[in-house]
CSV table of C-alpha atoms and ligand atoms in Angstrom, one decimal:
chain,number,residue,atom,x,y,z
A,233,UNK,CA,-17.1,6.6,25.4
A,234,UNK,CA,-19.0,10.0,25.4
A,235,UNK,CA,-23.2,10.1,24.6
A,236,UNK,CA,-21.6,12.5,22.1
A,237,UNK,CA,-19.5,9.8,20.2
A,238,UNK,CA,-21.4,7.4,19.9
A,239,UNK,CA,-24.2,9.6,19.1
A,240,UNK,CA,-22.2,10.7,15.7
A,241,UNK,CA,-21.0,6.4,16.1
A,242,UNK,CA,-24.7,5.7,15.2
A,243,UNK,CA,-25.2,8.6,12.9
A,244,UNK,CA,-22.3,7.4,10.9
A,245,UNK,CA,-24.2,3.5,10.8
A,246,UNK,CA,-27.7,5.2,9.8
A,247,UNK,CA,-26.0,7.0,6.7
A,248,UNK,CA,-23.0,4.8,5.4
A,249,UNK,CA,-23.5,2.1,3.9
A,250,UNK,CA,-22.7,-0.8,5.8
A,251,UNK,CA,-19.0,-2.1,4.3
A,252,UNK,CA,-16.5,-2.1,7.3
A,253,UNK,CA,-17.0,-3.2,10.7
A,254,UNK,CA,-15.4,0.1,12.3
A,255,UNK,CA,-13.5,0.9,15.4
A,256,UNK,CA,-15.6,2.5,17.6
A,257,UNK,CA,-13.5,6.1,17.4
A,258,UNK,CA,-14.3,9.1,15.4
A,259,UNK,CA,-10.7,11.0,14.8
A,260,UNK,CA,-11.0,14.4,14.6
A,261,UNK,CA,-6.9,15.6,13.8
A,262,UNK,CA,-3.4,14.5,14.1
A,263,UNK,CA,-0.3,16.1,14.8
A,264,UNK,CA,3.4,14.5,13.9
A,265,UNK,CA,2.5,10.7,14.3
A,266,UNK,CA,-0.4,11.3,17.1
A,267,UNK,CA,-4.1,11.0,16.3
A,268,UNK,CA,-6.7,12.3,18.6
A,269,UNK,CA,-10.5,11.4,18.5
A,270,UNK,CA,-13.4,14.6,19.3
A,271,UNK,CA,-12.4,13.8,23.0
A,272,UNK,CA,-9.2,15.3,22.6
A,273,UNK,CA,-8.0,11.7,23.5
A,274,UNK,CA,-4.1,10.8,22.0
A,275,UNK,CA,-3.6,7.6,19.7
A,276,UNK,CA,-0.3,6.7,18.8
A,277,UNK,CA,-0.5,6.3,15.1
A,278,UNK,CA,0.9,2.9,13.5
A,279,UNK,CA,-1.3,2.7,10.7
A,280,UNK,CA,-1.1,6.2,9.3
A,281,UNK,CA,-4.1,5.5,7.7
A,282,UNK,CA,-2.8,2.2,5.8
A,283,UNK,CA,0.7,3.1,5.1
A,284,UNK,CA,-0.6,6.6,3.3
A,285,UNK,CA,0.7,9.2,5.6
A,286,UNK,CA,3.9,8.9,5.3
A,287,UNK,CA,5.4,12.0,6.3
A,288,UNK,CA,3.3,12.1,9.5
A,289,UNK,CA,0.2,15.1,10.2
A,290,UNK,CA,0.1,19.2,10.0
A,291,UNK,CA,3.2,18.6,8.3
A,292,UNK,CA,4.0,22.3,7.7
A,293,UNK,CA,5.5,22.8,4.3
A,294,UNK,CA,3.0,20.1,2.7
A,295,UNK,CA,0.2,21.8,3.8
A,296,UNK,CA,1.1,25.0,2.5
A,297,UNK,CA,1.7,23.8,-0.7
A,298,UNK,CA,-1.8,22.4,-1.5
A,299,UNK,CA,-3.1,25.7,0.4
A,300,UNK,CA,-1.0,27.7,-2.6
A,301,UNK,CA,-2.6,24.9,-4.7
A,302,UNK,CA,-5.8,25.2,-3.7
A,303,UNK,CA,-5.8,29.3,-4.4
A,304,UNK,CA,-4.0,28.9,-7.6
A,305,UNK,CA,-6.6,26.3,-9.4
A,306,UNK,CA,-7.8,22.7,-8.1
A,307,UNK,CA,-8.4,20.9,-11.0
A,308,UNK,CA,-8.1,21.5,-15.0
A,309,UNK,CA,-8.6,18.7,-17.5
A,310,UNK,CA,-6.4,15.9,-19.3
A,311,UNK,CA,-7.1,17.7,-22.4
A,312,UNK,CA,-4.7,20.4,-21.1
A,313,UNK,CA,-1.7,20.3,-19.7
A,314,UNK,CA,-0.8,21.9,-16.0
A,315,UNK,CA,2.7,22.3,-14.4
A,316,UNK,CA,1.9,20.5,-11.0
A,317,UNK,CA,1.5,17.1,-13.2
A,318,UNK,CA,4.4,18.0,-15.1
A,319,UNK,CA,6.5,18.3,-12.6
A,320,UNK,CA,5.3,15.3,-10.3
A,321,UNK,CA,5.6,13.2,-13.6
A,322,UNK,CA,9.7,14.1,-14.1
A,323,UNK,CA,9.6,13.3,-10.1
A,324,UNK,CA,8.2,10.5,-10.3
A,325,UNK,CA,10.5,9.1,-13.2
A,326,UNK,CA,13.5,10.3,-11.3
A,327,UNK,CA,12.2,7.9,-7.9
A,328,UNK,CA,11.4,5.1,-10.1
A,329,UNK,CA,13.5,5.0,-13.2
A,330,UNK,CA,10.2,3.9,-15.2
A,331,UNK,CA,9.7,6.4,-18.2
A,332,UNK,CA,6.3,7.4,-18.5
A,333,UNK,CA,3.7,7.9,-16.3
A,334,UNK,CA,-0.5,8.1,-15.8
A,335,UNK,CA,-1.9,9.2,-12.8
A,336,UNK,CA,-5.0,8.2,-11.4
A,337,UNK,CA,-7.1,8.7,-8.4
A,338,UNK,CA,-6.5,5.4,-6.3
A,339,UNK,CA,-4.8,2.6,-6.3
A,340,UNK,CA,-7.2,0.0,-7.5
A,341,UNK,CA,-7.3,2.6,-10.6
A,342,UNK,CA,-3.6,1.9,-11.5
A,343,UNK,CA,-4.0,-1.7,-11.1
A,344,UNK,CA,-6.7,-1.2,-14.0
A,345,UNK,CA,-4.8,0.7,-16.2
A,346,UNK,CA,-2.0,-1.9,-15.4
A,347,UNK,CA,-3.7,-4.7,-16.5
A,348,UNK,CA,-5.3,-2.5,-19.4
A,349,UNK,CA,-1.9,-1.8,-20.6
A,350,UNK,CA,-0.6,-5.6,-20.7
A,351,UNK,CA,-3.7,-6.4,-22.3
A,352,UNK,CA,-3.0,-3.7,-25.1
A,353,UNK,CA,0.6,-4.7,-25.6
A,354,UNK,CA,-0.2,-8.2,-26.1
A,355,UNK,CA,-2.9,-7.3,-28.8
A,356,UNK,CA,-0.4,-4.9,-30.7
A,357,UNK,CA,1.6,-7.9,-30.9
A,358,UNK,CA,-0.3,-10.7,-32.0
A,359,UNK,CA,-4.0,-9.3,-33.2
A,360,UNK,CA,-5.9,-11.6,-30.4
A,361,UNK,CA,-7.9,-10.8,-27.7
A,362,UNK,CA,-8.2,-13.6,-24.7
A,363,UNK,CA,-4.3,-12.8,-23.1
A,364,UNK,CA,-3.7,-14.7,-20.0
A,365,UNK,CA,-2.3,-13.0,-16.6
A,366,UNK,CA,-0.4,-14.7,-13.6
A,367,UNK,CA,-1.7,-13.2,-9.9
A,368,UNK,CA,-0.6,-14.4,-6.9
A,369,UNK,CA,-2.5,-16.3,-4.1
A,370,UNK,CA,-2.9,-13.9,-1.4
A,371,UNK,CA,-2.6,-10.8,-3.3
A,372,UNK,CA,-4.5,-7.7,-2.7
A,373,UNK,CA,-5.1,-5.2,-5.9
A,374,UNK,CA,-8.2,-3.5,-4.9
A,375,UNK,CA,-11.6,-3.7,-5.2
A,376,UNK,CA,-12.8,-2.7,-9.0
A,377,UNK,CA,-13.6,-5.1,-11.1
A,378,UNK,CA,-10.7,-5.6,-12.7
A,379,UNK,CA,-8.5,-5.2,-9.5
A,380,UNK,CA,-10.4,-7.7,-7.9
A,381,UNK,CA,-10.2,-10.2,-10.5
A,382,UNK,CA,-6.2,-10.0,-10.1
A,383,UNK,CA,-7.0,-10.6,-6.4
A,384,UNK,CA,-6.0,-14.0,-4.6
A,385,UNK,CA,-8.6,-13.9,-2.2
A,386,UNK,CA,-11.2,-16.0,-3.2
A,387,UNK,CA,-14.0,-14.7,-0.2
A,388,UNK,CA,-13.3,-11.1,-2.0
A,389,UNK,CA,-14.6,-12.2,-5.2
A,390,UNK,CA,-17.0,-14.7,-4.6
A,391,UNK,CA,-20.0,-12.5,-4.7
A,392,UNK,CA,-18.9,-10.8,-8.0
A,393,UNK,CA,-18.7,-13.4,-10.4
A,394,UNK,CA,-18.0,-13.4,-13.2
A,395,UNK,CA,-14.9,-12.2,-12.6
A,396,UNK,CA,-12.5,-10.4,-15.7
A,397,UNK,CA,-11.3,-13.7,-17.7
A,398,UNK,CA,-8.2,-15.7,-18.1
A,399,UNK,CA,-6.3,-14.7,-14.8
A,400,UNK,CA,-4.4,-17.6,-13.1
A,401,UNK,CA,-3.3,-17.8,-9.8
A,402,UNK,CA,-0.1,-18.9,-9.2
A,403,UNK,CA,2.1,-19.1,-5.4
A,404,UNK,CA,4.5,-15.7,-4.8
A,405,UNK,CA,8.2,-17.5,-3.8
A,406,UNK,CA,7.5,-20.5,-5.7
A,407,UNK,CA,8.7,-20.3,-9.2
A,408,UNK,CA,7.7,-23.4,-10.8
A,409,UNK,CA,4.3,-22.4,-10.0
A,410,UNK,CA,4.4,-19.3,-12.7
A,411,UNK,CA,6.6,-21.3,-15.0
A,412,UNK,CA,3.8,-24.0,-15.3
A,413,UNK,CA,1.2,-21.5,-16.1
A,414,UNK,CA,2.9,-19.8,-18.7
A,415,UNK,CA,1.2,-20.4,-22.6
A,416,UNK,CA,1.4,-18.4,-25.6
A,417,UNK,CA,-1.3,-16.0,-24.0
A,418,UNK,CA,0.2,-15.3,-21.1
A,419,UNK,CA,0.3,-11.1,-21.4
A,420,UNK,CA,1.7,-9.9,-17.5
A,421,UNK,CA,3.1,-11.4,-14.3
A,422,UNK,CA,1.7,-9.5,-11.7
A,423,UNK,CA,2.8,-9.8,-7.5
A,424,UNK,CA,3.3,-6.9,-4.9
A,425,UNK,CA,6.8,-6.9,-4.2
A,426,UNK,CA,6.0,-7.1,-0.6
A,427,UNK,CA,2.6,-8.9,0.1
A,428,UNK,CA,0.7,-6.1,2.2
A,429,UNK,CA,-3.2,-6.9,3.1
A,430,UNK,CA,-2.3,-10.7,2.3
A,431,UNK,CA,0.1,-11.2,5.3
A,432,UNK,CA,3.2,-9.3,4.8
A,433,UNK,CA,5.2,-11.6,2.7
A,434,UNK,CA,8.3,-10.4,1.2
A,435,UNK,CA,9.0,-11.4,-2.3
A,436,UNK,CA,12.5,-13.3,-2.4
A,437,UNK,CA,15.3,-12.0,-4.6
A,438,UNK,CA,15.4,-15.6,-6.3
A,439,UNK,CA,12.2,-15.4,-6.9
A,440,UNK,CA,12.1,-11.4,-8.4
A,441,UNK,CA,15.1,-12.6,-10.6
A,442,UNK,CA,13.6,-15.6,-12.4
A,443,UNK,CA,10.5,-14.2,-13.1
A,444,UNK,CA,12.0,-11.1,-15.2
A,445,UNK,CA,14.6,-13.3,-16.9
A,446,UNK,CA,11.6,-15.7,-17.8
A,447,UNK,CA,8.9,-12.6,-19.1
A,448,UNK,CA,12.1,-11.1,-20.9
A,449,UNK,CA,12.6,-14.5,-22.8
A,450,UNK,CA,8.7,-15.2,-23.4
A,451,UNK,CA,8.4,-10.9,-24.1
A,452,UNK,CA,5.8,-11.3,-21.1
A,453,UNK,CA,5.2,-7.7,-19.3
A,454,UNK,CA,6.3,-8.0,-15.1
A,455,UNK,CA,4.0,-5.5,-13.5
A,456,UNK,CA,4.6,-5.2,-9.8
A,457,UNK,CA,2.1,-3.3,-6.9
A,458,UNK,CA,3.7,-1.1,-5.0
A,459,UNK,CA,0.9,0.8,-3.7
A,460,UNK,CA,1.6,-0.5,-0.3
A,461,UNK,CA,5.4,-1.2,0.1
A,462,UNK,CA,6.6,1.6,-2.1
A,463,UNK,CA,6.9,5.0,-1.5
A,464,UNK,CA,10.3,4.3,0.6
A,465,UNK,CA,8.5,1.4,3.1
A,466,UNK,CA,10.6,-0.9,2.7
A,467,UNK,CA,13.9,1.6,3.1
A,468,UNK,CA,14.6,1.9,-1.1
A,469,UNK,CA,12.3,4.4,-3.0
A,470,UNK,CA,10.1,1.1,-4.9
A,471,UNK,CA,10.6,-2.4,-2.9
A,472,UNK,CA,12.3,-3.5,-6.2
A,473,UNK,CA,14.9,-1.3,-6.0
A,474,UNK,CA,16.5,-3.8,-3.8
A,475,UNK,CA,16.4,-6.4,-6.1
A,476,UNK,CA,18.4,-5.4,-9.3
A,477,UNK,CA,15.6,-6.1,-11.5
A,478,UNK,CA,13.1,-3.7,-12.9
A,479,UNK,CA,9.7,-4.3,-14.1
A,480,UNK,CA,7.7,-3.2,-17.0
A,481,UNK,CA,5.2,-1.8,-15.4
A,482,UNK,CA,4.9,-0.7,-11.8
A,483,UNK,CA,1.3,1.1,-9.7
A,484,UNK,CA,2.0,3.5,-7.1
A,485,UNK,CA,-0.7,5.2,-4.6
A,486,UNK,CA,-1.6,5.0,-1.3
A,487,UNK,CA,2.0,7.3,0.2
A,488,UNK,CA,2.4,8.7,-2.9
A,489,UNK,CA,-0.1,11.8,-2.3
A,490,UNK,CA,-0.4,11.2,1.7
A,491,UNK,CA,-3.5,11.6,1.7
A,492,UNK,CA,-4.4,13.5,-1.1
A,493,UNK,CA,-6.4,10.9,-3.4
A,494,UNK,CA,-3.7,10.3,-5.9
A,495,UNK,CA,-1.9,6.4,-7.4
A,496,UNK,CA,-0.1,6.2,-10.8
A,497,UNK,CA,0.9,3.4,-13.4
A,498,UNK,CA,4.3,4.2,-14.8
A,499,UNK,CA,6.3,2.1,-17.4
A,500,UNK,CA,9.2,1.8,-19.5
A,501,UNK,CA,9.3,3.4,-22.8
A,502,UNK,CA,9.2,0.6,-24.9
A,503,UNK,CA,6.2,-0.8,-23.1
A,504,UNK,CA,4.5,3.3,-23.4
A,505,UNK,CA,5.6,2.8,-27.2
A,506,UNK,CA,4.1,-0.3,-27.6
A,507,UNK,CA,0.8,-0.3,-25.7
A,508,UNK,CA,-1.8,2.7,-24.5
A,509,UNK,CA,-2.4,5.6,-27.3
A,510,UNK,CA,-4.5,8.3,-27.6
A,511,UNK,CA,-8.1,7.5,-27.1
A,512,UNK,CA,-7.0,4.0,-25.2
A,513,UNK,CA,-7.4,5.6,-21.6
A,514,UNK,CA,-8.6,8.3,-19.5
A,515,UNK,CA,-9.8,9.8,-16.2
A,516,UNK,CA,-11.3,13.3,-15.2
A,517,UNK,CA,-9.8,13.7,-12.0
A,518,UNK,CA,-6.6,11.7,-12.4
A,519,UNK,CA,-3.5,13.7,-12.1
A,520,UNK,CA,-5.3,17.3,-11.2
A,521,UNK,CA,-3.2,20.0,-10.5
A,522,UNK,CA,-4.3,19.2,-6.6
A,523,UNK,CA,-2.9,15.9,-6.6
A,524,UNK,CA,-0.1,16.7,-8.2
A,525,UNK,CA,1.3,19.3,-6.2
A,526,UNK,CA,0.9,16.6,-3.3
A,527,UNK,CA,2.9,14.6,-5.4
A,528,UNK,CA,5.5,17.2,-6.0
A,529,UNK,CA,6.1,17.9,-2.3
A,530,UNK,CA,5.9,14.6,-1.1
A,531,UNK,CA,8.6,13.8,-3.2
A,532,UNK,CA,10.7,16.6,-2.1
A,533,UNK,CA,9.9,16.5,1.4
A,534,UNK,CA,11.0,12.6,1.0
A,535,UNK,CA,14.6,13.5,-0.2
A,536,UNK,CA,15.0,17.1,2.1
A,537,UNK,CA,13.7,14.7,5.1
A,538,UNK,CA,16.0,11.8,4.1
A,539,UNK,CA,13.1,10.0,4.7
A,540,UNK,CA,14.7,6.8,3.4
A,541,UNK,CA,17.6,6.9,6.4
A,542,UNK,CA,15.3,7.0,8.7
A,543,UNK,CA,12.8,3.8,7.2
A,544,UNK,CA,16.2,2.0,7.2
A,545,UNK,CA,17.4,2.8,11.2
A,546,UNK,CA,13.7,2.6,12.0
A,547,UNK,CA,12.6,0.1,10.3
A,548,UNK,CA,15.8,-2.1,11.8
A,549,UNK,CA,15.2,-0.9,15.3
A,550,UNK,CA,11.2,-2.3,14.8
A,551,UNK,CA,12.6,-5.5,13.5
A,552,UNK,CA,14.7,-5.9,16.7
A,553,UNK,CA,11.4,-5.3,19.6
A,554,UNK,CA,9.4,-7.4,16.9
A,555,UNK,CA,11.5,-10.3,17.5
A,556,UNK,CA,11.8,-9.6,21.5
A,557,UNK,CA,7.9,-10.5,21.4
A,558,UNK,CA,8.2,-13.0,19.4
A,559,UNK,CA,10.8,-14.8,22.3
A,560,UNK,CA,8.5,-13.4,25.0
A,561,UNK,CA,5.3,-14.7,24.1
A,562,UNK,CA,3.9,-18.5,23.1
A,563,UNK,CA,0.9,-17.0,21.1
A,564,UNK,CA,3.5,-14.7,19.2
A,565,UNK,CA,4.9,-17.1,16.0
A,566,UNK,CA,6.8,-15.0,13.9
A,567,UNK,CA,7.8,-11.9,12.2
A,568,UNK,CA,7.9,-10.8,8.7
A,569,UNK,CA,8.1,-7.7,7.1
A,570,UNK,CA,11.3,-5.3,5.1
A,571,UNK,CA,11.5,-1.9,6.9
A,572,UNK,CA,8.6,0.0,8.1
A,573,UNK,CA,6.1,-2.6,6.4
A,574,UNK,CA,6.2,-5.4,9.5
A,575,UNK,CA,3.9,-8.0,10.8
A,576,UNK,CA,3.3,-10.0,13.5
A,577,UNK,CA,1.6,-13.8,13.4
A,578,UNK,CA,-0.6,-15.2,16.6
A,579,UNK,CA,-1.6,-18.0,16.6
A,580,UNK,CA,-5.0,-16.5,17.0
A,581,UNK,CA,-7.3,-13.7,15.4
A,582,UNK,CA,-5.6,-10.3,16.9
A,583,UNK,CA,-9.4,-8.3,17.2
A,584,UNK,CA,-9.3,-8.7,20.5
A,585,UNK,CA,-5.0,-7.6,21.1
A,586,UNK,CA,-6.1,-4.4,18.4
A,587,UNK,CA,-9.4,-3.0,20.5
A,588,UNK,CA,-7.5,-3.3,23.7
A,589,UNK,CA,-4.5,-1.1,22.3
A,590,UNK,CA,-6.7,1.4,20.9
A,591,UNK,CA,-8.4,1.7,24.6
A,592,UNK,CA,-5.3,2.5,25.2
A,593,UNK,CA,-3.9,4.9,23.0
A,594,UNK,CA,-2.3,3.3,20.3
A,595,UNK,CA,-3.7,2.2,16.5
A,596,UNK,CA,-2.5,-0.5,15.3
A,597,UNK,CA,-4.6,-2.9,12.0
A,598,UNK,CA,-4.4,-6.3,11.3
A,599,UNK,CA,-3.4,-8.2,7.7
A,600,UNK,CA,-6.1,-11.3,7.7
A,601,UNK,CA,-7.2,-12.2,11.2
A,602,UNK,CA,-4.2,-13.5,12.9
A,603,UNK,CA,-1.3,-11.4,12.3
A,604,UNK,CA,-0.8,-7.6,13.3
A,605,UNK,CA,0.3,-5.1,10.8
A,606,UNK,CA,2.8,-2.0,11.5
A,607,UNK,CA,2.4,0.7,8.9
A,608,UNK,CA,3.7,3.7,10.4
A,609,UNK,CA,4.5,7.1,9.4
A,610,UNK,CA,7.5,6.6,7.9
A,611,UNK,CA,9.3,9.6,10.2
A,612,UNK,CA,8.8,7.4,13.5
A,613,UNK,CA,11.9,7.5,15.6
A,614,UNK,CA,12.8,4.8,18.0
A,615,UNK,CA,10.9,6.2,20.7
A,616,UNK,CA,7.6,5.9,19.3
A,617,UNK,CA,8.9,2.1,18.3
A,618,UNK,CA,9.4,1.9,22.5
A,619,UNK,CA,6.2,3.5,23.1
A,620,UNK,CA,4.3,1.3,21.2
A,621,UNK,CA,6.0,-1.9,22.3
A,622,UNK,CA,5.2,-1.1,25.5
A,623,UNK,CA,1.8,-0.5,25.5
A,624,UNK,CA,1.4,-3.9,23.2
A,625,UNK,CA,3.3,-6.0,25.5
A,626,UNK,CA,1.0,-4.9,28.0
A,627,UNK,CA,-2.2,-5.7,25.9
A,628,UNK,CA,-1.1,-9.0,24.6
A,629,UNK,CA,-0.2,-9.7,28.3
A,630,UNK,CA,-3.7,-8.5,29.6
A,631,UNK,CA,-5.5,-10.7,27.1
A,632,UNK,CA,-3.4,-14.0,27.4
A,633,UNK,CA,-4.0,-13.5,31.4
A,634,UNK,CA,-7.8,-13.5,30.3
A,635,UNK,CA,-7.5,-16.8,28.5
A,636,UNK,CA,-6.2,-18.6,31.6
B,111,PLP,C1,-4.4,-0.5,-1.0
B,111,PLP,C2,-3.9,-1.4,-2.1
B,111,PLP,C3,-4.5,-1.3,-3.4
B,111,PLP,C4,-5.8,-0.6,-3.7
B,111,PLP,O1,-5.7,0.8,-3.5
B,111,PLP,P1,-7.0,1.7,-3.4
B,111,PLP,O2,-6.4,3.1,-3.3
B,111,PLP,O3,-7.6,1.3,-2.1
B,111,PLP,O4,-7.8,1.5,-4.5
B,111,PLP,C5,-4.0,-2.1,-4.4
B,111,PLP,N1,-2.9,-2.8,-4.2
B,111,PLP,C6,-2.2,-2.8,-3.1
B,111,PLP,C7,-1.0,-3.6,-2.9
B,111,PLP,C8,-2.7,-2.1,-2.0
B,111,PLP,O5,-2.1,-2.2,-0.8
């Protein structure tokens, strides 16, 4: 590395605060579904930024649009109403078939509102406070307060206690587990449809099905996070689109803006009847005409791209070389993952595999220590898929020849 990176390197450590260990790479632009650092060295990109630019970088039309934005006006006020939100609201009901929609500035945000919402309905209902809500182990809903107590990772919150109250964690795939925590009480089910920072496990369909016919007999709200594997990931606009079932209410984020800070909790209209009014919930920035016009051309760019095509015959094609390493190498257990959401599981923390293949080009992230995550832009083609296989069969053959 230059004197000149790491000079900004330990800038960067004198002035943040202290709350990821880093790669040691400053990026300074991207182009298509390359990054390159202040070096002018190339990365290929397999991260895009944890599944949030979707459509790849300098991607023309998008960033004319929030230039036109930008000259038009940034940001207004939820006390008025602007056509960018308007518009990426019909969007965004036409994508999801949910019927009303609040948009925030992150993700963790619309898992709040989420939870607010169940919280609300359940009150409206029965005049009590205390409602109960079923999380999954190995969940990730962010890091507020709220998000965090919804969170199955008990190293997360450990710090932070007391967490929000009366949330019960129950195991995603295994049914009988939420049955036997249902009471009276219990206000929302609440799972990612595809298990992202947790290890990339896909919910099953048995599983998706049994849940909504049990919270539609007990008039409990399903709410599923699909801040990571929707946004067309997994090949259908929402992972649940795959499923037949619909939930009651559903968070969106991280792709939805790419990059542009923007997430969203939508639901149907008899929950948006029966739940947040007027004076219930806010945000300043949430929804600005900024946002939204990323929103609107994201969306648009997603169906003039067929964007969805591509996640499927991609997202197949990664699958396939997945599995080849899988057969090639001892320390490479399994795959799991639905589209262009994948993982791989060592049987060993992957620090070491991920630093190597950024040393040589290519970034790649991990999903707890010992499983490598593929996040892509979601226009990869199956030469990038080649590319990148071949530079991590190298590394994981470099650093198993190291062991010995
Ligand atoms: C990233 C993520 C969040 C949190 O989103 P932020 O924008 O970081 O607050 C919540 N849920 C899931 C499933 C995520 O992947």
């Amino acid at each position: 590395m230059s004197t000149t990176m790491q000079t900004y390197i330990d800038e960067a450590e004198k002035a943040l605060l202290h709350t990821y260990n880093r790669y040691q790479v400053v990026f300074d632009k991207g182009e298509g579904v390359y990054l390159y650092d202040i070096e002018g060295k190339k990365y290929l990109d397999f991260v895009s930024g944890i599944a949030v630019f979707a459509l790849g970088y300098q991607k023309k039309e998008y960033n004319d649009a929030l230039k036109a934005q930008i000259d038009k006006i940034i940001h207004t006020s939820n006390y008025y109403y602007n056509l960018p939100a308007i518009e990426a609201a019909k969007k965004l009901k036409e994508i999801s078939g949910m019927d009303r929609v609040f948009f925030t500035n992150s993700g963790a945000e619309a898992v709040e509102g989420a939870i607010k919402t169940a919280r609300k309905y359940a009150y409206l209902k029965d005049g009590t406070t205390d409602h109960e809500i079923i999380a999954m182990n190995h969940s990730f809903h962010g890091r507020t307060m709220g998000a965090l107590s919804v969170t199955g990772n008990a190293h997360y919150r450990e710090a932070f206690a007391p967490m929000i109250g009366h949330i019960q964690f129950a195991d995603l795939n295994d049914f009988d587990s939420v049955a036997s925590l249902v009471t009276d009480k219990t206000c929302a089910i609440l799972f990612e449809t595809v298990q992202g920072e947790g290890g990339i496990y896909p919910a099953t369909k048995d599983f998706m099905r049994r849940v909504r016919a049990l919270c539609d007999e007990r008039d409990i709200l399903m709410i599923l996070d699909e801040i990571q594997c929707g946004m067309g990931r997994t090949g259908t606009m929402y992972a649940w689109q795959r499923f037949g079932v619909k939930p009651d209410v559903m968070t969106t984020a991280k792709a939805l803006g790419c990059g542009v800070p923007v997430g969203a909790f939508l639901m149907t209209e008899k929950v948006g009847a029966h739940s947040l009014a007027a004076g219930d919930h806010g945000t300043t920035y949430g929804g600005n005409p900024l946002a939204c016009a990323a929103v609107c051309k994201v969306i648009e760019l997603f169906e003039k791209e067929n964007v969805l095509d591509n996640v499927n015959k991609t997202g197949a094609y990664l699958e396939n070389r997945l599995d080849e390493l899988v057969r090639e190498f001892a320390c490479v257990k399994q795959r799991r993952g639905v589209g262009l959401l994948q993982g791989i599981v060592f049987d060993r923390p992957v620090g070491e595999i991920i630093k190597r293949a950024m040393d040589e080009g290519l970034v790649l992230i991990n999903a707890g220590t010992d499983i490598i995550r593929f996040v892509p832009p979601l226009i990869i083609k199956e030469e990038h898929v080649d590319e990148m296989i071949d530079i991590l069969r190298r590394c994981i053959r470099e650093a198993e020849g190291e062991r010995q």
